[in-house]
Coordinates of C-alpha atoms and ligand atoms in Angstrom, one line a residue:
X1 CA -4.3 2.2 -45.8
X2 CA -1.6 3.9 -43.7
X3 CA 0.5 1.8 -41.5
X4 CA -0.5 3.8 -38.3
X5 CA -4.2 3.1 -38.5
X6 CA -4.9 5.8 -36.0
X7 CA -2.6 7.9 -34.0
X8 CA -4.5 9.9 -31.7
X9 CA -2.8 13.3 -29.7
X10 CA -5.0 14.5 -26.8
X11 CA -3.7 17.5 -25.5
X12 CA -4.3 17.1 -21.5
X13 CA -2.1 19.9 -19.4
X14 CA 0.4 22.2 -21.0
X15 CA 2.1 22.5 -17.9
X16 CA 4.8 20.1 -18.4
X17 CA 5.7 20.8 -22.1
X18 CA 5.0 18.5 -24.9
X19 CA 5.9 15.2 -23.8
X20 CA 4.2 14.7 -20.9
X21 CA 1.3 16.7 -21.8
X22 CA 0.3 14.5 -24.5
X23 CA -1.4 11.2 -24.1
X24 CA -0.4 9.2 -27.1
X25 CA -1.9 5.8 -28.4
X26 CA -1.3 4.3 -31.7
X27 CA -2.4 0.6 -33.4
X28 CA 0.4 -0.2 -35.6
X29 CA -0.8 -2.4 -38.6
X30 CA 2.4 -4.0 -40.3
X31 CA 0.3 -5.9 -42.6
X32 CA -0.7 -3.4 -43.7
X33 CA 1.9 -1.5 -44.7
X34 CA 4.0 -2.8 -47.9
X35 CA 7.5 -1.7 -46.4
X36 CA 6.6 -3.5 -42.7
X37 CA 5.0 -6.0 -44.0
X38 CA 8.0 -8.5 -45.4
X39 CA 9.8 -7.6 -42.8
X40 CA 7.9 -7.3 -39.6
X41 CA 5.5 -10.4 -40.3
X42 CA 7.4 -12.6 -42.1
X43 CA 5.8 -15.6 -40.4
X44 CA 4.1 -17.4 -43.6
X45 CA 1.8 -19.2 -41.4
X46 CA 0.0 -15.6 -40.4
X47 CA -0.8 -15.3 -44.0
X48 CA -1.9 -18.5 -44.6
X49 CA -4.6 -18.2 -41.9
X50 CA -8.0 -17.8 -43.3
X51 CA -9.3 -16.8 -39.9
X52 CA -6.6 -14.6 -39.6
X53 CA -7.4 -12.7 -43.0
X54 CA -10.8 -12.1 -41.9
X55 CA -9.8 -10.9 -38.5
X56 CA -7.4 -8.2 -40.5
X57 CA -10.3 -7.0 -43.2
X58 CA -12.3 -6.5 -39.7
X59 CA -9.9 -4.3 -38.3
X60 CA -9.3 -2.7 -41.6
X61 CA -13.2 -1.7 -41.6
X62 CA -12.3 -1.2 -37.5
X63 CA -12.7 2.1 -35.3
X64 CA -12.2 5.3 -36.5
X65 CA -10.4 8.4 -35.6
X66 CA -13.8 9.2 -33.3
X67 CA -13.7 6.0 -31.7
X68 CA -10.3 6.5 -30.4
X69 CA -11.1 10.3 -29.5
X70 CA -14.1 8.9 -27.2
X71 CA -12.2 6.7 -25.7
X72 CA -9.4 8.6 -24.7
X73 CA -11.3 11.5 -23.4
X74 CA -13.7 9.6 -21.5
X75 CA -12.7 9.5 -17.5
X76 CA -11.2 6.3 -17.1
X77 CA -13.2 4.9 -14.1
X78 CA -14.6 1.6 -14.6
X79 CA -15.7 -0.9 -11.7
X80 CA -14.5 -4.1 -11.4
X81 CA -18.5 -5.2 -11.5
X82 CA -18.9 -3.5 -14.9
X83 CA -18.7 -5.2 -18.1
X84 CA -17.0 -3.8 -20.8
X85 CA -18.3 -4.2 -24.4
X86 CA -15.1 -5.7 -26.7
X87 CA -13.3 -3.2 -29.3
X88 CA -15.8 -3.0 -31.9
X89 CA -13.6 -4.7 -34.8
X90 CA -12.6 -7.3 -32.3
X91 CA -15.0 -10.4 -30.9
X92 CA -15.5 -11.4 -27.7
X93 CA -13.8 -14.7 -28.4
X94 CA -10.5 -13.2 -29.6
X95 CA -10.2 -11.1 -26.8
X96 CA -9.2 -14.6 -24.7
X97 CA -6.3 -16.1 -23.9
X98 CA -7.2 -19.4 -24.4
X99 CA -5.4 -21.1 -22.0
X100 CA -1.8 -19.4 -24.0
X101 CA 0.8 -19.6 -21.3
X102 CA 2.6 -15.9 -20.6
X103 CA 5.9 -15.5 -19.3
X104 CA 6.3 -12.3 -17.2
X105 CA 9.8 -11.1 -16.3
X106 CA 10.3 -8.0 -14.2
X107 CA 13.0 -5.5 -13.9
X108 CA 13.5 -2.3 -12.2
X109 CA 11.8 -1.4 -9.0
X110 CA 9.4 -2.4 -6.6
X111 CA 6.7 -0.6 -8.7
X112 CA 7.3 -3.0 -11.7
X113 CA 7.0 -5.6 -9.4
X114 CA 3.3 -4.8 -8.8
X115 CA 3.1 -3.6 -11.7
X116 CA 3.7 -7.2 -13.1
X117 CA 1.1 -8.6 -10.7
X118 CA -1.4 -6.3 -12.3
X119 CA -1.3 -7.3 -15.7
X120 CA -1.0 -11.2 -14.8
X121 CA -4.7 -10.4 -12.8
X122 CA -5.9 -8.4 -16.4
X123 CA -4.2 -11.8 -18.3
X124 CA -5.4 -14.2 -16.0
X125 CA -9.2 -13.0 -15.9
X126 CA -8.7 -12.8 -19.8
X127 CA -8.0 -16.6 -19.7
X128 CA -4.3 -16.8 -20.2
X129 CA -2.1 -19.4 -18.3
X130 CA 1.1 -18.3 -16.4
X131 CA 4.6 -20.2 -17.0
X132 CA 8.2 -20.0 -15.4
X133 CA 9.4 -21.9 -18.5
X134 CA 10.5 -19.5 -21.3
X135 CA 10.7 -22.5 -23.4
X136 CA 7.1 -23.2 -23.6
X137 CA 5.5 -19.6 -23.7
X138 CA 3.4 -18.5 -26.3
X139 CA 3.8 -14.7 -24.7
X140 CA 6.7 -13.2 -23.2
X141 CA 6.1 -10.0 -21.4
X142 CA 9.0 -7.5 -20.3
X143 CA 8.2 -5.5 -17.6
X144 CA 10.7 -2.5 -18.3
X145 CA 12.9 0.2 -16.5
X146 CA 13.9 3.6 -18.1
X147 CA 15.5 4.8 -14.5
X148 CA 19.2 4.6 -16.2
X149 CA 20.5 4.2 -19.6
X150 CA 22.4 1.0 -18.2
X151 CA 18.4 -0.3 -17.1
X152 CA 17.4 -0.2 -20.6
X153 CA 21.0 -1.6 -22.0
X154 CA 19.9 -5.0 -20.1
X155 CA 16.4 -5.0 -21.7
X156 CA 17.8 -4.6 -25.3
X157 CA 20.1 -7.2 -24.8
X158 CA 17.7 -9.6 -23.6
X159 CA 15.7 -9.0 -26.4
X160 CA 18.3 -10.2 -28.6
X161 CA 18.1 -13.5 -26.8
X162 CA 14.5 -13.5 -27.5
X163 CA 15.0 -12.6 -31.0
X164 CA 17.0 -16.1 -31.3
X165 CA 14.3 -17.8 -29.6
X166 CA 11.8 -16.4 -32.0
X167 CA 13.7 -17.2 -34.8
X168 CA 13.7 -20.6 -33.5
X169 CA 9.9 -20.8 -33.2
X170 CA 8.8 -19.3 -36.4
X171 CA 10.9 -22.1 -38.1
X172 CA 8.9 -24.9 -36.3
X173 CA 5.9 -22.6 -37.0
X174 CA 4.9 -22.4 -33.5
X175 CA 4.1 -18.6 -33.0
X176 CA 6.1 -16.8 -30.0
X177 CA 4.5 -13.1 -29.0
X178 CA 7.1 -10.6 -27.5
X179 CA 5.6 -7.5 -25.6
X180 CA 7.4 -4.5 -23.8
X181 CA 5.3 -2.9 -20.6
X182 CA 6.0 -0.3 -18.7
X183 CA 8.4 2.5 -18.4
X184 CA 10.5 1.6 -21.5
X185 CA 7.7 1.5 -23.9
X186 CA 6.7 4.9 -22.6
X187 CA 9.4 6.5 -22.7
X188 CA 10.7 5.4 -26.6
X189 CA 7.3 4.2 -28.1
X190 CA 7.3 3.5 -31.5
X191 CA 11.1 3.6 -31.6
X192 CA 11.1 -0.1 -30.0
X193 CA 8.8 -1.3 -33.0
X194 CA 11.0 0.5 -35.5
X195 CA 14.5 -0.7 -34.0
X196 CA 13.2 -4.6 -33.0
X197 CA 10.6 -5.9 -35.3
X198 CA 10.2 -8.7 -33.4
X199 CA 8.4 -7.1 -30.7
X200 CA 4.8 -7.4 -31.2
X201 CA 3.3 -5.4 -28.1
X202 CA 3.8 -2.1 -26.4
X203 CA 2.1 -1.3 -23.2
X204 CA 2.6 1.9 -20.8
X205 CA 2.5 1.8 -17.6
X206 CA -1.3 3.2 -17.7
X207 CA -2.1 0.3 -20.3
X208 CA -2.5 -3.2 -18.7
X209 CA -6.0 -3.1 -18.9
X210 CA -5.5 -2.8 -22.5
X211 CA -3.2 -5.8 -23.0
X212 CA -5.9 -8.7 -23.9
X213 CA -6.8 -6.3 -26.7
X214 CA -3.3 -5.9 -27.9
X215 CA -2.0 -9.3 -27.7
X216 CA -5.4 -10.1 -29.7
X217 CA -4.3 -7.9 -32.0
X218 CA -0.6 -9.3 -32.0
X219 CA -2.4 -12.8 -32.9
X220 CA -3.0 -11.8 -36.2
X221 CA 0.4 -11.0 -37.1
X222 CA 0.1 -7.3 -36.5
X223 CA 2.1 -4.9 -34.0
X224 CA -0.3 -3.1 -31.7
X225 CA 1.1 -0.5 -29.0
X226 CA -1.2 1.6 -26.4
X227 CA 0.8 4.3 -24.6
X228 CA -1.6 6.4 -23.3
X229 CA -0.6 8.3 -20.3
X230 CA -4.4 8.6 -17.8
X231 CA -4.8 10.9 -15.5
X232 CA -6.6 8.9 -13.1
X233 CA -5.6 5.2 -13.7
X234 CA -4.3 3.7 -10.7
X235 CA -5.9 0.5 -11.3
X236 CA -7.6 0.4 -7.8
X237 CA -10.5 -2.5 -8.7
X238 CA -7.4 -4.7 -10.3
X239 CA -6.9 -7.0 -7.4
X240 CA -2.7 -7.9 -8.3
X241 CA -2.0 -11.8 -8.2
X242 CA 0.4 -12.8 -5.4
X243 CA 2.8 -15.2 -7.2
X244 CA 4.6 -16.7 -4.3
X245 CA 2.5 -19.2 -2.0
X246 CA 4.1 -18.5 1.1
X247 CA 5.1 -15.3 0.4
X248 CA 5.1 -13.4 3.9
X249 CA 4.6 -10.0 2.7
X250 CA 2.8 -7.8 -0.2
X251 CA 3.1 -4.6 -2.2
X252 CA 0.3 -2.5 -2.0
X253 CA 0.0 0.3 -4.6
X254 CA -1.4 3.6 -3.3
X255 CA -0.6 6.2 -5.8
X256 CA 1.3 6.4 -9.0
X257 CA 2.9 8.9 -11.1
X258 CA 4.7 11.7 -9.7
X259 CA 4.6 15.8 -10.1
X260 CA 8.0 16.7 -8.7
X261 CA 10.0 17.1 -12.0
X262 CA 13.4 16.6 -10.3
X263 CA 15.9 17.9 -13.1
X264 CA 17.2 14.1 -13.6
X265 CA 14.4 12.1 -13.4
X266 CA 12.7 10.2 -16.3
X267 CA 10.3 9.2 -14.6
X268 CA 7.0 12.1 -15.1
X269 CA 7.3 11.2 -18.1
X270 CA 6.9 7.6 -18.3
X271 CA 5.0 7.3 -15.3
X272 CA 2.6 10.2 -15.6
X273 CA 0.9 12.6 -13.5
X274 CA 0.8 11.9 -9.7
X275 CA -3.0 10.4 -9.2
X276 CA -3.7 8.7 -5.1
X277 CA -6.2 5.6 -5.1
X278 CA -9.0 5.9 -3.3
X279 CA -8.2 4.9 0.4
X280 CA -11.4 2.3 0.7
X281 CA -9.9 0.5 -2.1
X282 CA -6.6 0.1 -0.6
X283 CA -7.8 -0.7 2.7
X284 CA -9.8 -3.5 1.1
X285 CA -6.8 -5.1 -0.7
X286 CA -5.2 -5.0 2.5
X287 CA -8.0 -7.1 4.6
X288 CA -7.8 -9.1 1.7
X289 CA -4.2 -9.8 2.1
X290 CA -4.7 -10.2 5.9
X291 CA -7.0 -12.9 5.6
X292 CA -4.9 -14.9 3.5
X293 CA -2.3 -14.7 6.4
X294 CA 0.4 -12.4 4.9
X295 CA 1.8 -10.3 7.7
X296 CA 3.8 -7.5 6.0
X297 CA 2.5 -4.7 3.8
X298 CA 4.6 -2.3 1.6
X299 CA 2.7 0.9 0.5
X300 CA 4.1 1.7 -2.8
X301 CA 4.4 4.6 -4.9
X302 CA 7.0 7.3 -6.4
X303 CA 6.1 10.0 -4.0
X304 CA 3.6 7.8 -1.6
X305 CA 3.8 11.1 1.3
X306 CA 2.1 13.3 -1.1
X307 CA -0.8 10.6 -1.1
X308 CA -3.8 12.4 -1.7
X309 CA -7.4 11.4 -1.9
X310 CA -10.0 13.4 -3.5
X311 CA -12.2 10.9 -4.7
X312 CA -14.9 12.0 -1.7
X313 CA -16.2 15.0 -2.1
X314 CA -16.9 16.0 1.6
X315 CA -12.9 16.0 2.0
X316 CA -12.1 18.2 -0.6
X317 CA -12.5 21.3 2.0
X318 CA -9.3 24.1 1.3
X319 CA -6.9 22.5 3.9
X320 CA -4.0 23.6 3.6
X321 CA -0.5 21.4 3.0
X322 CA 1.6 20.5 5.5
X323 CA 5.1 20.2 4.4
X324 CA 8.4 18.8 6.4
X325 CA 10.0 22.3 7.9
X326 CA 12.4 24.1 5.6
X327 CA 11.3 22.3 2.1
X328 CA 9.5 23.8 -0.4
X329 CA 7.7 22.2 -3.4
X330 CA 8.5 22.2 -7.0
X331 CA 4.8 22.0 -8.5
X332 CA 1.9 23.8 -7.2
X333 CA 0.9 22.5 -3.8
X334 CA -3.1 21.0 -3.9
X335 CA -5.3 21.1 -1.4
X336 CA -7.5 18.6 0.5
X337 CA -8.3 15.1 0.4
X338 CA -7.2 12.4 2.3
X339 CA -3.8 12.5 3.1
X340 CA -1.1 10.0 3.8
X341 CA -1.1 10.1 7.5
X342 CA -5.1 9.1 7.7
X343 CA -4.2 6.2 5.2
X344 CA -1.2 5.1 7.2
X345 CA -3.5 5.2 10.5
X346 CA -6.2 3.6 8.7
X347 CA -4.0 0.9 7.3
X348 CA -2.4 0.0 10.5
X349 CA -5.7 -0.3 12.4
X350 CA -6.7 -3.5 9.6
X351 CA -4.6 -5.7 11.7
X352 CA -2.4 -5.3 14.5
X353 CA -0.5 -8.2 13.8
X354 CA 0.4 -6.7 10.0
X355 CA 3.8 -4.9 9.8
X356 CA 3.4 -1.8 7.8
X357 CA 5.9 0.1 5.5
X358 CA 5.9 2.6 2.9
X359 CA 8.5 3.4 0.0
X360 CA 9.1 5.7 -2.0
X361 CA 8.6 9.2 0.0
X362 CA 9.7 12.7 -0.6
X363 CA 11.3 14.2 2.1
X364 CA 9.1 17.3 1.9
X365 CA 6.0 15.0 2.8
X366 CA 6.6 14.3 6.5
X367 CA 4.6 16.6 8.5
X368 CA 4.6 15.8 12.2
X369 CA 1.4 14.0 12.3
X370 CA 3.4 11.3 10.0
X371 CA 6.2 11.2 12.4
X372 CA 3.7 10.9 15.4
X373 CA 1.7 8.0 13.5
X374 CA 5.0 6.1 13.0
X375 CA 6.3 6.6 16.5
X376 CA 3.1 5.9 18.4
X377 CA 1.6 2.8 15.9
X378 CA 3.4 -0.7 17.2
X379 CA 3.0 -2.3 13.9
X380 CA 4.4 0.7 11.5
X381 CA 7.7 0.1 11.3
X382 CA 10.1 2.7 12.3
X383 CA 12.0 2.8 9.3
X384 CA 11.9 6.1 7.0
X385 CA 13.8 5.8 3.4
X386 CA 14.8 9.5 2.8
X387 CA 16.2 9.9 -0.4
X388 CA 18.7 12.8 -0.6
X389 CA 20.8 12.7 -3.7
X390 CA 23.1 15.0 -2.9
X391 CA 24.7 16.5 0.0
X392 CA 25.3 19.8 -1.8
X393 CA 22.6 22.5 -1.8
X394 CA 24.0 23.8 -4.7
X395 CA 23.4 20.5 -6.6
X396 CA 20.5 20.0 -4.6
X397 CA 19.5 23.2 -6.2
X398 CA 20.6 22.3 -9.9
X399 CA 18.3 18.9 -9.3
X400 CA 15.2 21.2 -8.0
X401 CA 14.7 18.9 -4.9
X402 CA 13.0 21.8 -2.8
X403 CA 15.5 21.9 -0.1
X404 CA 19.1 22.5 1.2
X405 CA 21.5 20.1 2.8
X406 CA 20.3 22.1 6.3
X407 CA 17.0 21.5 5.7
X408 CA 17.6 17.9 4.9
X409 CA 20.2 17.6 8.5
X410 CA 17.2 19.1 10.4
X411 CA 14.4 17.1 9.3
X412 CA 16.8 14.3 10.3
X413 CA 17.5 15.5 13.6
X414 CA 13.6 16.3 13.7
X415 CA 12.7 12.7 12.7
X416 CA 15.3 10.9 15.2
X417 CA 13.9 12.8 17.7
X418 CA 10.2 12.3 17.3
X419 CA 11.0 8.5 16.6
X420 CA 13.6 7.4 18.8
X421 CA 15.8 4.0 17.3
X422 CA 14.1 5.3 13.6
X423 CA 16.6 3.6 10.8
X424 CA 17.3 5.9 7.9
X425 CA 18.2 4.9 4.3
X426 CA 18.7 7.2 1.3
X427 CA 19.4 7.5 -2.3
X428 CA 22.6 9.2 -3.7
X429 CA 23.3 10.2 -7.3
X430 CA 27.1 10.7 -7.8
X431 CA 28.2 12.8 -11.0
X432 CA 25.3 15.0 -11.4
X433 CA 25.7 17.9 -14.1
X434 CA 28.0 20.4 -13.0
X435 CA 29.3 18.2 -9.8
X436 CA 32.2 19.3 -8.3
X437 CA 34.9 18.0 -6.0
X438 CA 34.0 19.8 -3.6
X439 CA 30.2 19.1 -4.0
X440 CA 31.0 15.6 -3.8
X441 CA 33.0 16.3 -0.6
X442 CA 29.8 17.4 0.6
X443 CA 27.9 14.3 0.1
X444 CA 30.4 12.4 1.7
X445 CA 30.3 14.4 4.8
X446 CA 26.8 13.7 4.6
X447 CA 26.6 10.3 4.7
X448 CA 29.2 10.3 7.7
X449 CA 26.6 12.8 9.5
X450 CA 23.9 11.1 9.1
X451 CA 25.2 7.2 9.2
X452 CA 22.4 5.9 7.2
X453 CA 21.4 1.8 7.8
X454 CA 20.7 1.0 4.2
X455 CA 21.7 3.3 1.0
X456 CA 21.0 2.9 -2.8
X457 CA 24.0 5.0 -4.8
X458 CA 24.1 5.2 -8.4
X459 CA 26.1 7.1 -10.9
X460 CA 24.4 9.9 -12.7
X461 CA 22.7 8.8 -16.0
X462 CA 21.1 11.5 -18.8
X463 CA 17.8 11.1 -19.8
X464 CA 16.5 12.6 -22.6
X465 CA 13.3 14.6 -22.0
X466 CA 14.3 15.7 -18.4
X467 CA 14.7 18.9 -17.6
X468 CA 18.6 18.4 -16.9
X469 CA 18.6 16.8 -20.2
X470 CA 17.5 20.3 -22.0
X471 CA 19.0 23.0 -19.3
X472 CA 22.4 21.2 -18.1
X473 CA 25.5 19.7 -19.0
X474 CA 26.4 15.9 -18.1
X475 CA 30.0 17.3 -17.7
X476 CA 31.5 15.0 -15.4
X477 CA 33.1 12.2 -17.2
X478 CA 32.5 9.0 -16.7
X479 CA 35.4 7.6 -14.8
X480 CA 35.1 10.5 -12.4
X481 CA 31.5 10.0 -11.7
X482 CA 32.4 6.2 -11.3
X483 CA 35.2 6.7 -8.9
X484 CA 33.1 9.2 -6.8
X485 CA 30.3 6.4 -6.7
X486 CA 32.9 4.0 -5.3
X487 CA 34.0 6.8 -2.7
X488 CA 30.2 7.0 -2.0
X489 CA 30.1 3.4 -1.5
X490 CA 32.9 2.8 0.6
X491 CA 31.9 5.6 2.9
X492 CA 28.2 4.1 3.3
X493 CA 29.9 0.4 4.3
X494 CA 31.7 2.1 6.9
X495 CA 28.8 4.1 8.5
X496 CA 26.4 1.6 7.6
X497 CA 28.3 -1.2 9.6
X498 CA 28.8 1.4 12.7
X499 CA 25.2 1.9 12.4
X500 CA 24.0 -1.6 12.4
X501 CA 26.8 -2.5 15.5
X502 CA 24.3 -0.7 17.9
X503 CA 22.3 -3.7 17.5
X504 CA 24.6 -6.0 18.9
X505 CA 23.3 -7.7 21.7
X506 CA 20.0 -5.9 21.6
X507 CA 16.9 -8.3 21.2
X508 CA 14.9 -7.4 17.9
X509 CA 11.7 -9.0 16.2
X510 CA 12.6 -10.7 13.2
X511 CA 9.7 -11.6 10.9
X512 CA 10.7 -15.0 9.2
X513 CA 10.8 -15.4 5.6
X514 CA 12.7 -18.6 5.3
X515 CA 15.6 -20.7 4.1
X516 CA 18.7 -18.6 4.3
X517 CA 20.4 -18.7 0.7
X518 CA 23.7 -19.1 1.8
X519 CA 22.7 -22.2 4.3
X520 CA 20.4 -24.6 4.8
X521 CA 20.8 -24.8 8.4
X522 CA 19.8 -21.2 9.0
X523 CA 17.1 -19.1 8.8
X524 CA 16.5 -15.4 7.3
X525 CA 14.2 -13.0 8.2
X526 CA 13.9 -9.0 8.6
X527 CA 13.5 -6.8 11.7
X528 CA 11.7 -4.0 12.3
X529 CA 14.3 -1.8 10.0
X530 CA 14.0 -4.0 7.2
X531 CA 17.7 -5.4 7.2
X532 CA 18.2 -8.8 6.8
X533 CA 18.9 -11.4 9.9
X534 CA 20.5 -14.4 9.9
X535 CA 19.6 -16.9 12.3
X536 CA 20.2 -20.9 13.1
X537 CA 17.2 -22.8 12.3
X538 CA 16.8 -24.2 16.0
X539 CA 13.8 -25.2 18.5
X540 CA 12.5 -22.5 20.5
X541 CA 9.9 -21.9 23.1
X542 CA 6.1 -20.3 21.7
X543 CA 5.4 -17.9 23.7
X544 CA 1.5 -17.9 22.9
X545 CA 1.8 -21.5 24.2
X546 CA 4.1 -22.3 27.4
X547 CA 6.2 -25.5 27.0
X548 CA 5.4 -26.1 23.7
X549 CA 8.5 -26.2 21.4
X550 CA 8.2 -24.9 17.8
X551 CA 10.6 -24.6 14.8
X552 CA 10.1 -21.1 13.0
X553 CA 7.9 -21.7 9.6
X554 CA 7.9 -18.1 6.9
X555 CA 5.3 -15.9 8.3
X556 CA 6.2 -16.1 12.4
X557 CA 7.3 -13.4 14.5
X558 CA 10.8 -14.6 16.1
X559 CA 12.8 -12.9 18.8
X560 CA 16.4 -13.0 17.6
X561 CA 19.0 -11.7 19.8
X562 CA 21.6 -9.8 17.6
X563 CA 25.4 -11.3 17.6
X564 CA 27.3 -9.5 14.9
X565 CA 26.5 -6.8 11.9
X566 CA 27.8 -6.1 8.7
X567 CA 26.5 -3.2 6.2
X568 CA 23.7 -5.3 5.1
X569 CA 23.2 -7.9 7.3
X570 CA 22.7 -9.0 11.1
X571 CA 23.5 -12.2 12.5
X572 CA 22.1 -13.4 15.5
X573 CA 20.0 -16.6 17.7
X574 CA 16.7 -17.1 18.1
X575 CA 15.3 -16.7 21.7
X576 CA 11.4 -17.5 21.2
X577 CA 8.5 -17.2 18.9
X578 CA 6.2 -14.7 19.5
X579 CA 3.6 -11.9 18.2
X580 CA 4.2 -8.6 17.2
X581 CA 1.4 -7.4 20.0
X582 CA 3.6 -9.5 22.9
X583 CA 6.9 -8.5 21.2
X584 CA 6.3 -4.6 22.0
X585 CA 7.2 -5.4 25.9
X586 CA 11.0 -6.9 24.9
X587 CA 12.2 -4.1 22.4
Ligands
LIG601 N1 20.6 8.7 -13.0 C1 20.8 7.8 -11.9 N2 20.1 7.9 -10.8 C2 18.9 8.1 -11.0 N3 18.1 8.2 -10.3 C3 16.8 8.8 -11.1 N4 17.0 8.9 -12.0 C4 18.5 8.9 -12.2 C5 19.1 9.1 -13.0 N5 19.0 9.7 -14.0 C6 18.1 7.6 -9.1 C7 17.6 8.6 -8.1 C8 16.2 7.9 -7.2 C9 16.4 6.7 -7.6 C10 15.4 5.6 -7.8 O1 17.2 6.0 -8.8 O2 18.3 8.2 -6.4 O3 15.5 8.0 -5.7
LIG602 FE1 12.1 10.9 -10.2 FE2 12.2 13.3 -8.2 FE3 9.8 12.0 -8.8 FE4 11.2 10.5 -7.3 S1 10.4 12.4 -6.6 S2 10.3 10.0 -9.1 S3 13.0 11.4 -8.1 S4 11.1 13.2 -10.1

C-alpha cells in the first residue's frame, strides 16, 4: 500500500494558475509506509494497541478514490441541523473527543482568532474539552499565519519546543497529538509533515469541519491532512464560541478569501477564493451576541467591503458594482447580490447600543452609500482602515493595487468630507520589489499628508507562489528595508500624535473593557476611533439613573474628558456612565 492512501487533485478554476486552482486533500498513513513507520510512529504503545490495529485495518479497507472525488466535488452546503454520516471507515464513536483536552494557540490576524473559535466550536460539539494549560493537553493545535516569513519562523520555533514536550510524553506513554491549522498548513501542505514528523494533523482554513475525523485518524498513530480549499465554505452555521466570559466585543466573520491578487500577498493562495456568508446567518449571529450582552461587533473578512451575498436568487440582477472614484478592480467585477452597504445597514439595526466596526476593507470598495451610512448611523464607528501599502504610484502599480497615489488621496479627502471626524488607519509595506529612495520618500510624504490615527507597518517579505515571487525581484537589501521601515514608524508616530492631540479637551464616548494593564487604579476602554483610552477608576453619575453613583464595569459606556494624547493612547477622566444613544448629544 502507498503512503498516500488518497491524493486528490480537482481542477476547479484555471484563472489563478496551478496552485490556487487545485483542491488538494490527502490522508497520510505513516504506519502503512515502511520508511515512515519507524520515524513518524516511534511510539510502541501505539503498535501494541489491538483496538487501534483494528482501526488501521478498517482504514486500509476504507474509502476509495471515488469516495473522495464525490466528497470534493459536492457543494459543501450543510445545515447545522443536518446530521452528517461518519466516513465509512470510522465508527461514530471514534469521531468523538471523549473528553480529551485541547489546547489552542493562535498566531496572526483577527481572522485567525475567529477561526480558532470556529475550530473550537466544532471540537466542542464533538466531545472535546478545552484547556488553557499546555501541560495537561492531549491535543495541541496551532492556528497559523503565513503572511510574512517571520510569522512562519515563530511557528517553526514553537514546534521545536513542542517536540520536547511530545518526546517526554512518549516516554511516559501519555500520547500527545499536535496539529497545524490555517494558512501555514495550506501553504506548506505535506512539507510540514515531512519536516516535522511530530505533527499529526494538518487542516487548511476551509477544513475545520473535518477536524474530528482528522484527530480520530491521528489517534490511531497516523498523520492526517485536509487542505482542500472550498469555493463556498463560510462556516455560516458554526456559531463561534466566545472564550472570555467578560468580553465586551466579538468578531463576526462575514466573508472569507480574497480575489484581489495583490502581487506581494499570499492570502489568495492560503485562504482561497472570495465568498460571502449569507446575510441572514450573519444577522442571526449578531442578534445572539446582542442577547448575550456584547456591546461591540467587528465584521471580519479579508476584504469586507467587497461583500456580496448571492445566495438569494432574487437579488442577483445585473446591478453594476460601484467602486470608489478613480479605482479599478484587478479581478473581473461580479454583479448582483446583496452588497456591503445593505449588510452594514441591517447589522447596525439589530441593537442601537451595539457598536459596529469592520476590518479589513480594500480602498476600491467605498461607494458613497457606504460612506453615507457610516456618517448617519450612531452605532457604526467613524473609523476606517484604508490600507495604502505605498505612497508611490509606481510601486502601487507593481503591487497591482488598482489605484494611484492621487486617487487614494482624493478618496481620503472624500471620506473626510463625507464623515467629519473620521479616524483613519492604514497598512504600509517598506522595501517592496524595485522600491527606490524616491518611492520611499513618497510613502513618507503620504504619511505626513494623511496623518493617520493608527498604522500597521511592515518590511516586505517575499512569499513563494505570489506574482511578485514569479515576476519581480526582491532587490531592496534587508538593512535598507529595515531602515525605511524605521523611518516610516517614526513619521507615523509623529503624525499620529498630532492627529490624536486634536482630541485633547474633547469629551469622548468610551466602551469600558476592564482594568488597565499598567495600573489597577485605572480603567481602559476604546473610543469610537478604536484608540485605547485610559482613565482613573472613579465613582461617577449614571445618566439613566440620576442621583445614583456607580463605578464603571466592562461593557459600560462612559463619557471621558480627554486630557492628553500619544501616538497610541489617550488619557482622561471619567464624567458619567451613559448609553450610546444618549451620548450622541455630547459628541
Ligand atoms: N510582506 C510584508 N507585508 C505584507 N502584507 C501582506 N503581504 C505582505 C508581505 N509579503 C501586509 C499588507 C497587508 C497586511 C495585512 O500585511 O500591508 O495589508
Ligand atoms: Fe492580500 Fe491584497 Fe487580498 Fe489584502 S486585498 S488579502 S493585501 S491580496
